[in-house]
PDB file of C-alpha atoms in Angstrom:
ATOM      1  CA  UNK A   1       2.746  13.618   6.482  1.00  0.00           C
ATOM      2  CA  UNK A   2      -0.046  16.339   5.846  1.00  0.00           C
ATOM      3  CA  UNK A   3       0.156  15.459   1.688  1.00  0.00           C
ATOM      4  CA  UNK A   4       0.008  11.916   2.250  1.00  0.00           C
ATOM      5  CA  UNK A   5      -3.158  12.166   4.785  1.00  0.00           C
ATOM      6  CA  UNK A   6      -4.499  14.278   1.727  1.00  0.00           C
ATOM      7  CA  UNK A   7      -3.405  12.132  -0.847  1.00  0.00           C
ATOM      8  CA  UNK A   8      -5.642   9.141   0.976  1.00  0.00           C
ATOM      9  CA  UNK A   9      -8.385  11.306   1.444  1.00  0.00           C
ATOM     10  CA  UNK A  10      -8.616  12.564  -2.315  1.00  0.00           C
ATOM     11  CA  UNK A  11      -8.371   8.996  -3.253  1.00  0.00           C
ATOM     12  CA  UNK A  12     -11.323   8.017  -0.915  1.00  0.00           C
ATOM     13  CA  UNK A  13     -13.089  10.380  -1.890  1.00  0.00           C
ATOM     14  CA  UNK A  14     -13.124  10.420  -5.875  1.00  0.00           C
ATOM     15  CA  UNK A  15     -13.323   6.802  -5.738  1.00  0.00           C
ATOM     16  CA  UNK A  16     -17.036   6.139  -3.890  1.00  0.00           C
ATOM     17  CA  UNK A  17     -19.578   5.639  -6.178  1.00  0.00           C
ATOM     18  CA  UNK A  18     -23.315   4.755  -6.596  1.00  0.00           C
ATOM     19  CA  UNK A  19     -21.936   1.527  -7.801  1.00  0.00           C
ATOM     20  CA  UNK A  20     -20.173  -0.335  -4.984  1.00  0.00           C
ATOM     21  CA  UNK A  21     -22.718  -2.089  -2.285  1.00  0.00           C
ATOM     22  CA  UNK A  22     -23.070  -0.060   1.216  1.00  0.00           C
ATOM     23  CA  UNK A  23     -22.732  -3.460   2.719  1.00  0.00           C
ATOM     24  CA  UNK A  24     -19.469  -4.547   2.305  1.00  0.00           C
ATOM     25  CA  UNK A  25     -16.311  -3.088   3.522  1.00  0.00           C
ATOM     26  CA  UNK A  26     -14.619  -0.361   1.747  1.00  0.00           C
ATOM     27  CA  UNK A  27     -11.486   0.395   3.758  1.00  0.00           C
ATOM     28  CA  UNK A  28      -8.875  -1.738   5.309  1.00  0.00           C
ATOM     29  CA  UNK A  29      -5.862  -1.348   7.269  1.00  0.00           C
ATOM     30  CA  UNK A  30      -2.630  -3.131   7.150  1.00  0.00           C
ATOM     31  CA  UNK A  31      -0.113  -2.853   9.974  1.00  0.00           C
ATOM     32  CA  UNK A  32       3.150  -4.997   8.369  1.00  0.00           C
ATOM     33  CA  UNK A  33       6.321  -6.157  10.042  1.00  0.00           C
ATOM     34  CA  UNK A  34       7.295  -6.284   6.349  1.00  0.00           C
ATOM     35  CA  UNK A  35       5.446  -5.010   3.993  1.00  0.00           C
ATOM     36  CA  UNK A  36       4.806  -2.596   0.913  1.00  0.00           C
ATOM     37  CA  UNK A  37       6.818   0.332   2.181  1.00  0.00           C
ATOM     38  CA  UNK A  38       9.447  -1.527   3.750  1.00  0.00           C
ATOM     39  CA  UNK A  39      10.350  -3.264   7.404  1.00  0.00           C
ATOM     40  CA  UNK A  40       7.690  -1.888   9.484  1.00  0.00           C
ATOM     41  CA  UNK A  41       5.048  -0.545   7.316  1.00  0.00           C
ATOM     42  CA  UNK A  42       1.469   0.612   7.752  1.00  0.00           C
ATOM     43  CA  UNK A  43      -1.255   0.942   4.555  1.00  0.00           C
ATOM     44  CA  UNK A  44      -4.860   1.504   3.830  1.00  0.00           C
ATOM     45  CA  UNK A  45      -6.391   0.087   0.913  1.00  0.00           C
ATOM     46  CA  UNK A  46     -10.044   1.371  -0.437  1.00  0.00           C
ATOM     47  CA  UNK A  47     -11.544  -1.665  -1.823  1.00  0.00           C
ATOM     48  CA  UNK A  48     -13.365  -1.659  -5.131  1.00  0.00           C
ATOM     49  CA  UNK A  49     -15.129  -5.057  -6.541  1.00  0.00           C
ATOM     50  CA  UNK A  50     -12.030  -7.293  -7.247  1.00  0.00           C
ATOM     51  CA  UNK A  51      -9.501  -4.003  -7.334  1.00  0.00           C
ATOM     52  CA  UNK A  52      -8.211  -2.145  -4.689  1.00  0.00           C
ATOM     53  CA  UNK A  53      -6.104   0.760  -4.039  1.00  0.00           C
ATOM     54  CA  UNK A  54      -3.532   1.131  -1.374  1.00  0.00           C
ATOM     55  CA  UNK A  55      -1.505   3.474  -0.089  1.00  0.00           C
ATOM     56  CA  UNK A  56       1.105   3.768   2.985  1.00  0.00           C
ATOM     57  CA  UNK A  57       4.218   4.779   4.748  1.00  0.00           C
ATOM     58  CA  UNK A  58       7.120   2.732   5.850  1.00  0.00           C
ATOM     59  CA  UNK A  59      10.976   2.571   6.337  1.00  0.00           C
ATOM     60  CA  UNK A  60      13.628  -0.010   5.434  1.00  0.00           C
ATOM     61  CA  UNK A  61      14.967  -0.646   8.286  1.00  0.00           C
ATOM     62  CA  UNK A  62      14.945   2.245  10.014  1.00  0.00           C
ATOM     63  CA  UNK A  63      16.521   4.299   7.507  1.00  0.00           C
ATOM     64  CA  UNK A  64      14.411   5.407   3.950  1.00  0.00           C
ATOM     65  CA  UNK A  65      11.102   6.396   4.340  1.00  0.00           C
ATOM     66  CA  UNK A  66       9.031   4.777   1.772  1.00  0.00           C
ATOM     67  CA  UNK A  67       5.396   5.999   0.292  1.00  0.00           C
ATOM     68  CA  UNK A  68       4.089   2.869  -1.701  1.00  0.00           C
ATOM     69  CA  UNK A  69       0.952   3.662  -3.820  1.00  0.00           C
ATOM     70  CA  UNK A  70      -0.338   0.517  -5.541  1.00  0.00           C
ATOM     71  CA  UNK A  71      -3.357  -0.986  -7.670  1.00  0.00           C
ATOM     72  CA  UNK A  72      -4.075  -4.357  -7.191  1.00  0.00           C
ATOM     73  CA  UNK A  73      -6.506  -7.176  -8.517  1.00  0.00           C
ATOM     74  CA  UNK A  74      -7.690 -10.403  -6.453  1.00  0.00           C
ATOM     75  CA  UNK A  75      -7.992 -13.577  -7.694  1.00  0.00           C
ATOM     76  CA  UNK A  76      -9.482 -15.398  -5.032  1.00  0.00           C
ATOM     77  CA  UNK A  77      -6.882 -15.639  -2.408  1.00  0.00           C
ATOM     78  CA  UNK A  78      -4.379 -14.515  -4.763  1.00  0.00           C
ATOM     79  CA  UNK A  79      -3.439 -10.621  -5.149  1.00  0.00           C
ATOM     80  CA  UNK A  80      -1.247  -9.050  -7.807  1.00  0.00           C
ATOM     81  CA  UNK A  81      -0.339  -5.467  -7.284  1.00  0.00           C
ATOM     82  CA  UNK A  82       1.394  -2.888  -9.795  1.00  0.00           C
ATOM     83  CA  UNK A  83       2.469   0.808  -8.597  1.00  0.00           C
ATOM     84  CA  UNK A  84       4.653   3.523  -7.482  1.00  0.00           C
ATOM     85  CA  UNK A  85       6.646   4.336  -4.747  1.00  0.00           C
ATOM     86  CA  UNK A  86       7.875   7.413  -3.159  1.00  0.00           C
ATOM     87  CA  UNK A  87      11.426   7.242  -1.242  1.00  0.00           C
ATOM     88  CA  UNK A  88      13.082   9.639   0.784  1.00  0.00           C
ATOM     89  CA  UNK A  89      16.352   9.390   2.637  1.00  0.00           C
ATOM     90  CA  UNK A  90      15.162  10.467   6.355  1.00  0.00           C
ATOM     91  CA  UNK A  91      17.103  13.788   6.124  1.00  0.00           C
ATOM     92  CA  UNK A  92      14.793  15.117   3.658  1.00  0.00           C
ATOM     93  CA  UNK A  93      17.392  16.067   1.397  1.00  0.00           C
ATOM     94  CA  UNK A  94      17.796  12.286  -1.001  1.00  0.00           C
ATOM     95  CA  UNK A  95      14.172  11.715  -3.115  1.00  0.00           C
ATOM     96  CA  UNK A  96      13.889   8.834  -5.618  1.00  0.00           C
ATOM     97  CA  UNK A  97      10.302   7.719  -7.365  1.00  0.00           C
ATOM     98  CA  UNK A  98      10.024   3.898  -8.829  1.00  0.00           C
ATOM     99  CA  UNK A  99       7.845   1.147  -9.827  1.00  0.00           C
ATOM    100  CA  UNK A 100       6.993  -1.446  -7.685  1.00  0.00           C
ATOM    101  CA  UNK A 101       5.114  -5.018  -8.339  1.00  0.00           C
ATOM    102  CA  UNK A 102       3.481  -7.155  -5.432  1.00  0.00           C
ATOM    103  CA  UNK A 103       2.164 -10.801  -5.192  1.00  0.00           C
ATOM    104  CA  UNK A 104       0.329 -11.898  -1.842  1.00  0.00           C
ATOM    105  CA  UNK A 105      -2.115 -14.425  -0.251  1.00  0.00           C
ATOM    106  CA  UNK A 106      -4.483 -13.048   1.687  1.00  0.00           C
ATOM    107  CA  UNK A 107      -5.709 -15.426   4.398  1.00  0.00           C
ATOM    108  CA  UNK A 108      -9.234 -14.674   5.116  1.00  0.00           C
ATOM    109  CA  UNK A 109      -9.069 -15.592   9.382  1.00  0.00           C
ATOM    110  CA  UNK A 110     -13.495 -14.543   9.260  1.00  0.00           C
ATOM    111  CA  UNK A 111     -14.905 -11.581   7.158  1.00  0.00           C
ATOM    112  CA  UNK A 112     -12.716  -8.460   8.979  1.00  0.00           C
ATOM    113  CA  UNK A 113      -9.514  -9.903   9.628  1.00  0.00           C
ATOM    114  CA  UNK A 114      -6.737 -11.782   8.028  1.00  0.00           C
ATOM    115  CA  UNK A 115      -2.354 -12.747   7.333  1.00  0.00           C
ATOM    116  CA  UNK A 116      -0.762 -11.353   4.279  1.00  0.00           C
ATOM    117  CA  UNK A 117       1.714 -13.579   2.736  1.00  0.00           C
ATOM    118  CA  UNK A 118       4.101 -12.714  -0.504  1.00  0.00           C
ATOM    119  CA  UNK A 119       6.532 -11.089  -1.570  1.00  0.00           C
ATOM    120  CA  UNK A 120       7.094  -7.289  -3.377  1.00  0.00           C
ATOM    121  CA  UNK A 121       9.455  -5.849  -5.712  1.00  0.00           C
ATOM    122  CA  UNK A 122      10.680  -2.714  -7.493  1.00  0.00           C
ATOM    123  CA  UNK A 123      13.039  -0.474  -8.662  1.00  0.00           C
ATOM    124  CA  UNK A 124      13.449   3.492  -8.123  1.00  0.00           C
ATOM    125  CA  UNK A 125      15.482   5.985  -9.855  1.00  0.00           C
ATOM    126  CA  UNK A 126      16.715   9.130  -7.987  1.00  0.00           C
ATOM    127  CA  UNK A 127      15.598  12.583  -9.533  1.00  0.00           C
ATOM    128  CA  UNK A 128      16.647  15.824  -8.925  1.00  0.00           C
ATOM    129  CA  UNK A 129      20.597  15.189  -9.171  1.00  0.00           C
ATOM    130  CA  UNK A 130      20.226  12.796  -5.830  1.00  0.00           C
ATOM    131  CA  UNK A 131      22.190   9.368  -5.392  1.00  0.00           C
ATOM    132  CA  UNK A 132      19.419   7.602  -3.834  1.00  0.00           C
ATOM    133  CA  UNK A 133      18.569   4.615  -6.291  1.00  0.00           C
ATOM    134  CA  UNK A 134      18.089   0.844  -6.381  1.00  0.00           C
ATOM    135  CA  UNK A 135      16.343  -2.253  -6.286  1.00  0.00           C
ATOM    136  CA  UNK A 136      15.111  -5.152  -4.129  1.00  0.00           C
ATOM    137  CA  UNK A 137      12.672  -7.546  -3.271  1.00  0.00           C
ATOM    138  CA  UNK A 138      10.985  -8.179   0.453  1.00  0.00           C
ATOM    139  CA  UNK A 139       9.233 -10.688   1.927  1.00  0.00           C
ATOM    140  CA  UNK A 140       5.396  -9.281   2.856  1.00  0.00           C
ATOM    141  CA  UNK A 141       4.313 -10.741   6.649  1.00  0.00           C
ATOM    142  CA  UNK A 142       1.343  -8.546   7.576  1.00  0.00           C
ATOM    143  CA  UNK A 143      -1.934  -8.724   8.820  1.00  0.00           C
ATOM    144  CA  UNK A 144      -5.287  -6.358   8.027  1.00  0.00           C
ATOM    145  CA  UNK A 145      -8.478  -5.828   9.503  1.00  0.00           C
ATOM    146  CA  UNK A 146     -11.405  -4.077   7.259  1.00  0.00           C
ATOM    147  CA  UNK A 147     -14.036  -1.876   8.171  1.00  0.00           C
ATOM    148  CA  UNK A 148     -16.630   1.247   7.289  1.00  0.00           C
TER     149      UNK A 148
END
Protein backbone atom coordinates (compact mmCIF):
# COMPACT_ATOMS: atom_id res chain seq x y z
CA UNK A 1 0.00 0.00 0.00
CA UNK A 2 2.95 2.44 0.97
CA UNK A 3 4.43 2.10 -3.01
CA UNK A 4 1.19 2.66 -4.45
CA UNK A 5 0.42 5.92 -2.15
CA UNK A 6 3.99 6.85 -3.57
CA UNK A 7 3.46 5.85 -6.90
CA UNK A 8 0.25 8.49 -6.97
CA UNK A 9 2.13 11.01 -5.37
CA UNK A 10 5.24 10.89 -7.85
CA UNK A 11 2.74 10.97 -10.57
CA UNK A 12 1.02 14.14 -9.11
CA UNK A 13 3.73 15.59 -8.63
CA UNK A 14 5.92 15.39 -11.96
CA UNK A 15 2.85 15.98 -13.80
CA UNK A 16 1.75 19.84 -12.57
CA UNK A 17 2.87 22.29 -14.74
CA UNK A 18 2.81 26.07 -15.53
CA UNK A 19 0.61 24.98 -18.31
CA UNK A 20 -2.68 23.59 -16.96
CA UNK A 21 -5.29 26.46 -15.62
CA UNK A 22 -5.44 26.79 -11.58
CA UNK A 23 -9.12 26.90 -12.16
CA UNK A 24 -10.20 23.76 -13.13
CA UNK A 25 -10.02 20.54 -11.35
CA UNK A 26 -7.00 18.46 -11.38
CA UNK A 27 -7.83 15.39 -9.31
CA UNK A 28 -10.76 13.11 -9.19
CA UNK A 29 -11.86 10.19 -7.36
CA UNK A 30 -13.67 7.17 -8.46
CA UNK A 31 -15.27 4.80 -5.96
CA UNK A 32 -16.58 1.70 -8.51
CA UNK A 33 -18.84 -1.23 -7.76
CA UNK A 34 -17.07 -2.39 -10.94
CA UNK A 35 -14.51 -0.83 -12.22
CA UNK A 36 -10.76 -0.63 -13.49
CA UNK A 37 -9.25 -2.86 -10.86
CA UNK A 38 -11.96 -5.18 -10.57
CA UNK A 39 -15.49 -5.69 -8.45
CA UNK A 40 -15.14 -3.07 -5.93
CA UNK A 41 -12.53 -0.72 -7.00
CA UNK A 42 -11.37 2.73 -5.97
CA UNK A 43 -9.04 5.22 -8.45
CA UNK A 44 -7.75 8.70 -8.72
CA UNK A 45 -7.17 10.20 -11.92
CA UNK A 46 -4.93 13.61 -12.32
CA UNK A 47 -6.53 15.35 -15.12
CA UNK A 48 -4.53 16.97 -17.88
CA UNK A 49 -6.38 19.00 -20.88
CA UNK A 50 -8.24 16.12 -22.72
CA UNK A 51 -5.76 13.26 -21.04
CA UNK A 52 -5.79 11.93 -17.82
CA UNK A 53 -3.98 9.56 -15.72
CA UNK A 54 -5.41 7.12 -13.31
CA UNK A 55 -4.40 4.93 -10.98
CA UNK A 56 -6.13 2.48 -8.26
CA UNK A 57 -6.61 -0.61 -6.26
CA UNK A 58 -9.26 -3.21 -6.48
CA UNK A 59 -10.13 -6.99 -6.19
CA UNK A 60 -12.11 -9.40 -8.38
CA UNK A 61 -14.34 -10.50 -6.34
CA UNK A 62 -12.86 -10.69 -3.32
CA UNK A 63 -9.99 -12.62 -4.33
CA UNK A 64 -6.89 -10.84 -6.70
CA UNK A 65 -5.88 -7.64 -5.80
CA UNK A 66 -5.59 -5.56 -8.81
CA UNK A 67 -3.33 -2.17 -9.36
CA UNK A 68 -4.71 -0.65 -12.72
CA UNK A 69 -2.53 2.26 -14.04
CA UNK A 70 -4.07 3.78 -17.17
CA UNK A 71 -3.81 6.81 -19.75
CA UNK A 72 -6.79 7.92 -21.16
CA UNK A 73 -8.13 10.56 -23.78
CA UNK A 74 -11.79 12.19 -23.78
CA UNK A 75 -13.73 12.76 -26.54
CA UNK A 76 -16.50 14.59 -25.28
CA UNK A 77 -18.43 12.18 -23.23
CA UNK A 78 -16.53 9.44 -24.62
CA UNK A 79 -13.19 8.07 -22.85
CA UNK A 80 -10.71 5.58 -24.25
CA UNK A 81 -8.12 4.32 -21.88
CA UNK A 82 -4.82 2.18 -22.61
CA UNK A 83 -2.52 0.79 -19.61
CA UNK A 84 -1.12 -1.61 -17.23
CA UNK A 85 -2.16 -3.52 -14.51
CA UNK A 86 -0.60 -4.98 -11.52
CA UNK A 87 -2.20 -8.37 -10.03
CA UNK A 88 -1.50 -10.16 -7.05
CA UNK A 89 -3.10 -13.27 -5.66
CA UNK A 90 -4.06 -11.99 -1.94
CA UNK A 91 -1.40 -14.29 -0.35
CA UNK A 92 1.31 -12.28 -1.68
CA UNK A 93 3.01 -15.09 -3.09
CA UNK A 94 1.10 -15.22 -7.16
CA UNK A 95 2.20 -11.69 -9.21
CA UNK A 96 1.19 -11.24 -12.87
CA UNK A 97 1.63 -7.66 -14.91
CA UNK A 98 -0.73 -7.06 -18.21
CA UNK A 99 -2.22 -4.66 -20.52
CA UNK A 100 -5.44 -3.41 -20.11
CA UNK A 101 -7.83 -1.20 -22.58
CA UNK A 102 -10.98 0.82 -21.28
CA UNK A 103 -13.99 2.53 -23.04
CA UNK A 104 -16.49 4.66 -20.80
CA UNK A 105 -19.16 7.45 -20.81
CA UNK A 106 -18.77 9.76 -18.41
CA UNK A 107 -22.06 11.39 -17.41
CA UNK A 108 -21.40 14.84 -16.36
CA UNK A 109 -24.48 15.02 -13.27
CA UNK A 110 -23.01 19.30 -12.76
CA UNK A 111 -19.23 20.26 -12.91
CA UNK A 112 -17.88 17.86 -9.71
CA UNK A 113 -19.82 14.87 -9.98
CA UNK A 114 -20.86 12.22 -12.37
CA UNK A 115 -21.82 7.94 -13.52
CA UNK A 116 -19.20 6.03 -15.35
CA UNK A 117 -20.53 3.72 -17.88
CA UNK A 118 -18.35 1.08 -20.15
CA UNK A 119 -16.71 -1.57 -20.20
CA UNK A 120 -12.64 -2.64 -19.66
CA UNK A 121 -10.47 -5.27 -20.87
CA UNK A 122 -7.04 -6.92 -20.68
CA UNK A 123 -4.83 -9.57 -20.47
CA UNK A 124 -1.86 -10.37 -17.87
CA UNK A 125 0.90 -12.76 -17.99
CA UNK A 126 2.37 -14.21 -14.73
CA UNK A 127 6.21 -13.56 -14.15
CA UNK A 128 8.46 -14.91 -11.89
CA UNK A 129 7.59 -18.78 -12.48
CA UNK A 130 3.84 -17.97 -10.97
CA UNK A 131 0.50 -19.52 -12.48
CA UNK A 132 -1.47 -16.49 -12.10
CA UNK A 133 -2.53 -15.47 -15.77
CA UNK A 134 -5.57 -14.60 -17.89
CA UNK A 135 -7.99 -12.53 -19.47
CA UNK A 136 -11.42 -10.87 -19.22
CA UNK A 137 -13.59 -8.14 -19.77
CA UNK A 138 -15.92 -6.19 -16.96
CA UNK A 139 -18.59 -4.09 -17.07
CA UNK A 140 -17.45 -0.38 -15.48
CA UNK A 141 -20.58 1.06 -13.08
CA UNK A 142 -18.89 3.83 -11.08
CA UNK A 143 -19.32 7.17 -10.10
CA UNK A 144 -16.51 10.20 -9.45
CA UNK A 145 -16.48 13.40 -7.89
CA UNK A 146 -13.46 15.99 -8.79
CA UNK A 147 -11.80 18.41 -6.81
CA UNK A 148 -8.40 20.60 -5.83
Amino acid sequence: MKKFIFIIYILVTTLQGEGIDSKQHKLTIYPELVGLGGAPSINIEYNINDYSIRAGIGMIIMQAIIHPMVIYKTYGINEIGFGLMFMEDGTGQDHSIGTMGSYNLKIKLNKRIFIRLGISGGNNKAFFGYKNSGYGTLPTIGFGFNFL
